[in-house]
mmCIF file of C-alpha atoms in Angstrom:
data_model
loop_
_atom_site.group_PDB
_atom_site.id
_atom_site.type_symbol
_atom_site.label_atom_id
_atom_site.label_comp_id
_atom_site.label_asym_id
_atom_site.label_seq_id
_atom_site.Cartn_x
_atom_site.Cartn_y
_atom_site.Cartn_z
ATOM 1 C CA UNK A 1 -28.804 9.600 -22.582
ATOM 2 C CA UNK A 2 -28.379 6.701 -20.434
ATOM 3 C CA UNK A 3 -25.954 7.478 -17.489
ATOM 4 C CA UNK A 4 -24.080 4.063 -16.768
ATOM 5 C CA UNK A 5 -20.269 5.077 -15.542
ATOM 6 C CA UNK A 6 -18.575 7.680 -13.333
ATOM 7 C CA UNK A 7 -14.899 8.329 -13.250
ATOM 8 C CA UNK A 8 -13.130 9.346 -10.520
ATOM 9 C CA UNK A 9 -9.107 9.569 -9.146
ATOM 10 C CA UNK A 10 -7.575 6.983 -7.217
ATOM 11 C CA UNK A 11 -6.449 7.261 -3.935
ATOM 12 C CA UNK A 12 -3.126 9.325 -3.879
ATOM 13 C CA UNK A 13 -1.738 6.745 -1.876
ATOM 14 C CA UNK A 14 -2.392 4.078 -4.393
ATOM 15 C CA UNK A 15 -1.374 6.687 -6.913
ATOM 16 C CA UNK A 16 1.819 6.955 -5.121
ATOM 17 C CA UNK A 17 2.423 3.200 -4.847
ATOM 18 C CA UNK A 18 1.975 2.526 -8.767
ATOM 19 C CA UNK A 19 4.165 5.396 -9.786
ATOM 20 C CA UNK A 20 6.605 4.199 -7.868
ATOM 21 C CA UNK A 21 6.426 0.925 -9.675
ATOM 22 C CA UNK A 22 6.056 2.108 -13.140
ATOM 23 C CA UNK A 23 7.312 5.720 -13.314
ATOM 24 C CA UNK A 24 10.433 5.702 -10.964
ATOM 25 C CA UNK A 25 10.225 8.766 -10.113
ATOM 26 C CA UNK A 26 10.700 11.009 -6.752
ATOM 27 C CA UNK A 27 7.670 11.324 -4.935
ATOM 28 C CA UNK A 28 7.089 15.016 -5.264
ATOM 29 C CA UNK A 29 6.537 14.672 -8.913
ATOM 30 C CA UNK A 30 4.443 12.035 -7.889
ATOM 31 C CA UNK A 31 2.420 14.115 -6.085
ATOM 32 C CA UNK A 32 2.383 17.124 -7.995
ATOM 33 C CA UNK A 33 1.113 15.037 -10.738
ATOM 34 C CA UNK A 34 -1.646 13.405 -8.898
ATOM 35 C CA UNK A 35 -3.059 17.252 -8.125
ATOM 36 C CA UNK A 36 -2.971 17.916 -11.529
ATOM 37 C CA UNK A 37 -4.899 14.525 -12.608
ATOM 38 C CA UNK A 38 -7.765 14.891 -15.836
ATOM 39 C CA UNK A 39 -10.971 13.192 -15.557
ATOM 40 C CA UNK A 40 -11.695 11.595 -19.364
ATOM 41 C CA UNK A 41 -14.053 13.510 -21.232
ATOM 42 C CA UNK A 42 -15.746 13.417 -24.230
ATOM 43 C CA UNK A 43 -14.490 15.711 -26.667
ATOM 44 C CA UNK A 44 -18.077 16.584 -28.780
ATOM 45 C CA UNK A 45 -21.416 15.307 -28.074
ATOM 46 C CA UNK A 46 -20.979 13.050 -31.074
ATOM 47 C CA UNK A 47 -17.985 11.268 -29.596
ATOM 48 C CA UNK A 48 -18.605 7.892 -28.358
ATOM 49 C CA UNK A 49 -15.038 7.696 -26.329
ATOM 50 C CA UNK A 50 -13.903 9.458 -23.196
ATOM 51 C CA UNK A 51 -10.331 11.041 -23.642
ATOM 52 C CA UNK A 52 -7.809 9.817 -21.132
ATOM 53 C CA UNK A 53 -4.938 12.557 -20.578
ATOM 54 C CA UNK A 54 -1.420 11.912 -19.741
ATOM 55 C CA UNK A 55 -1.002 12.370 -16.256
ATOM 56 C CA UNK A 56 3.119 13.842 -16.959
ATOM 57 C CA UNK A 57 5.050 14.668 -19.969
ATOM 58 C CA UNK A 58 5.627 10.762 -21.406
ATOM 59 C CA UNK A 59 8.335 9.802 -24.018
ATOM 60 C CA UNK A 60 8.609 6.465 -25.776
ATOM 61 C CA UNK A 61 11.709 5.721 -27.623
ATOM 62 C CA UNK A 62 11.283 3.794 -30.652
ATOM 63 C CA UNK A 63 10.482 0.075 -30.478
ATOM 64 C CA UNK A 64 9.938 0.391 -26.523
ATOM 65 C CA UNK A 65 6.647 0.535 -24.312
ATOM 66 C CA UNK A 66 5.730 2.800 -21.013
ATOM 67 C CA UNK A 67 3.297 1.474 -18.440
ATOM 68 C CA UNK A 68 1.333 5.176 -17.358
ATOM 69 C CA UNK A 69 -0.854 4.873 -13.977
ATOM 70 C CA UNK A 70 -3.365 7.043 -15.050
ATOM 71 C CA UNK A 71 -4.909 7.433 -11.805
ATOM 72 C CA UNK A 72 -8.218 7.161 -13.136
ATOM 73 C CA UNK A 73 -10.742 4.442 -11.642
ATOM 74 C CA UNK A 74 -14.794 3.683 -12.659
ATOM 75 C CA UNK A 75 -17.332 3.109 -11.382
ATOM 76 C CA UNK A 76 -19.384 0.819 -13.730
ATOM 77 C CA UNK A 77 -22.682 -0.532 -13.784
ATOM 78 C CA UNK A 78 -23.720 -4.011 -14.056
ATOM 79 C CA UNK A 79 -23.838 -5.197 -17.504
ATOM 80 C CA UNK A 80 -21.743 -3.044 -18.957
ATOM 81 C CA UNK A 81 -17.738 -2.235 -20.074
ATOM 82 C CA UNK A 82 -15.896 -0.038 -20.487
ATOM 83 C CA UNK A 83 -13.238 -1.018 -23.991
ATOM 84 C CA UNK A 84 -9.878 1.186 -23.916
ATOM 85 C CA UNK A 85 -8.520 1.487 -27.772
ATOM 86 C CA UNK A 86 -5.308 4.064 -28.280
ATOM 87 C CA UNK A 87 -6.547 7.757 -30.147
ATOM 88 C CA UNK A 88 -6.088 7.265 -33.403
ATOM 89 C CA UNK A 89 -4.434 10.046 -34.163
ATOM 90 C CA UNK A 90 -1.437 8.333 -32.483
ATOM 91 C CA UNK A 91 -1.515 5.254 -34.118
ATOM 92 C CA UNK A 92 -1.882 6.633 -37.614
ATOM 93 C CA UNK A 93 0.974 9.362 -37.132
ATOM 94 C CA UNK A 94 3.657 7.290 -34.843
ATOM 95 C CA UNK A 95 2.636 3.735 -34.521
ATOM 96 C CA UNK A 96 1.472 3.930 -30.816
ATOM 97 C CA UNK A 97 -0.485 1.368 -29.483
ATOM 98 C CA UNK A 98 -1.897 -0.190 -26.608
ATOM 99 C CA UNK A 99 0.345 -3.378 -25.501
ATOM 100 C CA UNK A 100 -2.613 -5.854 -25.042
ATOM 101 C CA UNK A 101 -4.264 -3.867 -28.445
ATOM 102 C CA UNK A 102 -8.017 -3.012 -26.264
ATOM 103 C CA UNK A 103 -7.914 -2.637 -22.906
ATOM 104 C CA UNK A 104 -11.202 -4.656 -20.849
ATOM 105 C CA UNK A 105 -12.526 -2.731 -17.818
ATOM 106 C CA UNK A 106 -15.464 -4.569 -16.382
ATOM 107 C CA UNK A 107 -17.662 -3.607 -13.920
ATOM 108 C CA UNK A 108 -15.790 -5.361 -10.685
ATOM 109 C CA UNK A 109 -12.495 -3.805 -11.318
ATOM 110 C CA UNK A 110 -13.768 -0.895 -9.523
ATOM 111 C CA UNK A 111 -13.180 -3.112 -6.103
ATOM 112 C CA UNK A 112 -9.860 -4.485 -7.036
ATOM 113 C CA UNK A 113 -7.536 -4.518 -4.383
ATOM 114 C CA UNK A 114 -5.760 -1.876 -6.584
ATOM 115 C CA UNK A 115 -9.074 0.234 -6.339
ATOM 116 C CA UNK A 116 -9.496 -0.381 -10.242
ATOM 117 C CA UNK A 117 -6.516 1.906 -11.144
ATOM 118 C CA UNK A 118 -6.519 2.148 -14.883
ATOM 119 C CA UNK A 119 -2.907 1.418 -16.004
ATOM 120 C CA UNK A 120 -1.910 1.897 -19.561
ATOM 121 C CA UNK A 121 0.813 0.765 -21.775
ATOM 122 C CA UNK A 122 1.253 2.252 -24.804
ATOM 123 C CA UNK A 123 4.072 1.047 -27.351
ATOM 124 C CA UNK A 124 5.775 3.127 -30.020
ATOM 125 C CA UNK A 125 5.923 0.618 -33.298
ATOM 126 C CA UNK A 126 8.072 3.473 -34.993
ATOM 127 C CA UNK A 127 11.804 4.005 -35.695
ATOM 128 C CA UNK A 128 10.959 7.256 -34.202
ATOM 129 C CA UNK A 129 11.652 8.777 -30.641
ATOM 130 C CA UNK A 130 7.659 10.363 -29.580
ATOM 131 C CA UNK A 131 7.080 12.537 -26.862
ATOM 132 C CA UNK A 132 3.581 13.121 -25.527
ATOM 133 C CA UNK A 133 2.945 16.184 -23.009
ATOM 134 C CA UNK A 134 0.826 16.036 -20.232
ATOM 135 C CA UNK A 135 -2.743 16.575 -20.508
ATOM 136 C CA UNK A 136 -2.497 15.510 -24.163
ATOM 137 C CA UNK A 137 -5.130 13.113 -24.969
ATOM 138 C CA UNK A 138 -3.477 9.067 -25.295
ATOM 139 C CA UNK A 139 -6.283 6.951 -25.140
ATOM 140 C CA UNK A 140 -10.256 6.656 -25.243
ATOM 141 C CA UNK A 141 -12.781 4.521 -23.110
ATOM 142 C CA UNK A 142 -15.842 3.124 -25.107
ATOM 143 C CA UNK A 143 -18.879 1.898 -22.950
ATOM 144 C CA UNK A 144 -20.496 -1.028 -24.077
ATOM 145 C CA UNK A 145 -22.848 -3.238 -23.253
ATOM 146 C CA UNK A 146 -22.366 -7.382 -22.197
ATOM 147 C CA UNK A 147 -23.949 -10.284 -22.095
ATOM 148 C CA UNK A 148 -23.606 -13.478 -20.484
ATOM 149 C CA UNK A 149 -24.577 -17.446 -21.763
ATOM 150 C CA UNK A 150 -26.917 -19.829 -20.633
ATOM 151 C CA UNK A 151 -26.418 -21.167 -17.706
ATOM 152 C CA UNK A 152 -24.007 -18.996 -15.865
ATOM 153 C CA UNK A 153 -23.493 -18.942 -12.784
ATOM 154 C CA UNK A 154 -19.991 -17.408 -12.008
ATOM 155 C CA UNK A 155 -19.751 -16.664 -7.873
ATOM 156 C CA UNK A 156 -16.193 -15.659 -7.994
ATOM 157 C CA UNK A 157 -15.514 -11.807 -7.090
ATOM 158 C CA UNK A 158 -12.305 -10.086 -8.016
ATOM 159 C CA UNK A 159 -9.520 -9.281 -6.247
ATOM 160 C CA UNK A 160 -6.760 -8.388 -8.271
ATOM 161 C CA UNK A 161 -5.857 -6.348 -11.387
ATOM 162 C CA UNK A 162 -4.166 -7.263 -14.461
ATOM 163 C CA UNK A 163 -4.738 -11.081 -15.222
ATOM 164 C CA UNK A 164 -6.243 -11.627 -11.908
ATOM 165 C CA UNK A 165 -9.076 -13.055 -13.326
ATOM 166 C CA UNK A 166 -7.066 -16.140 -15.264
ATOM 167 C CA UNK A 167 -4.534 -16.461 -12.461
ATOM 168 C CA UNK A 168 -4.972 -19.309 -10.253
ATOM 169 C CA UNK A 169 -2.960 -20.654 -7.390
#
């Protein structure tokens, strides 16, 4: 087994900033739910993706989307990804997806300015109201390897998050 990744939590401060932006929430459920943040797992050794938990109890009313700070970062190496697809499970029983469909960690986000915090936005496709619990299992991160053309030589690093990459001033 080839050991390429390691997950850890994001600051609580930056924690703290991103629920505030997302969740809307007070800050002492803030807090309490950064204590009681999951690492992503594997759930057998034949799985190829790492769980990622809900942080809180989550609902999604039908036709609308919730941005979750995970407070999970990674620490990637070079030449590698890490691809974020919604469980399956979801999708097949209530429609929930991921907003941009797979989610692209590369191996610089871990220095964003946001310290790589892994937001997710999940979208309930259904005519039905779904509530997911905390510590229930809403998404999975596959590693995979990259490769780059001929002839590239990118010097840019990244700063940002989301789009930063394709934003330009």
């Amino acid at each position: 087994m080839q050991i390429i990744a390691k997950f850890e939590k994001v600051s609580e401060a930056q924690y703290l900033k991103d629920w505030k932006q997302y969740r809307r929430n007070d800050e002492q459920a803030a807090q309490n739910t950064y204590k009681n943040i999951l690492l992503p797992q594997r759930a057998t050794k034949g799985s190829a993706g790492y769980d990622f938990y809900a942080p809180c109890d989550i609902s999604i009313w039908p036709k609308a989307s919730v941005c979750i700070p995970t407070g999970i970062r990674v620490r990637i190496d070079e030449g590698w990804m890490m691809a974020v697809f919604p469980r399956s499970g979801l999708g097949f029983r209530y429609r929930i997806c991921l907003a941009n469909t797979v989610g692209i960690i590369d191996s610089d986000y871990y220095e964003a300015n946001n310290e790589g915090h892994i937001m997710l936005k999940l979208v309930n496709g259904s005519e039905k109201h779904v509530d997911l619990r905390a510590g229930s299992a809403i998404a999975q991160g596959i590693f995979l390897p990259i490769g780059f053309a001929v002839e590239d030589e990118v010097e840019e690093t990244r700063q940002g998050g989301l789009g930063s990459t394709s934003e330009k001033e």
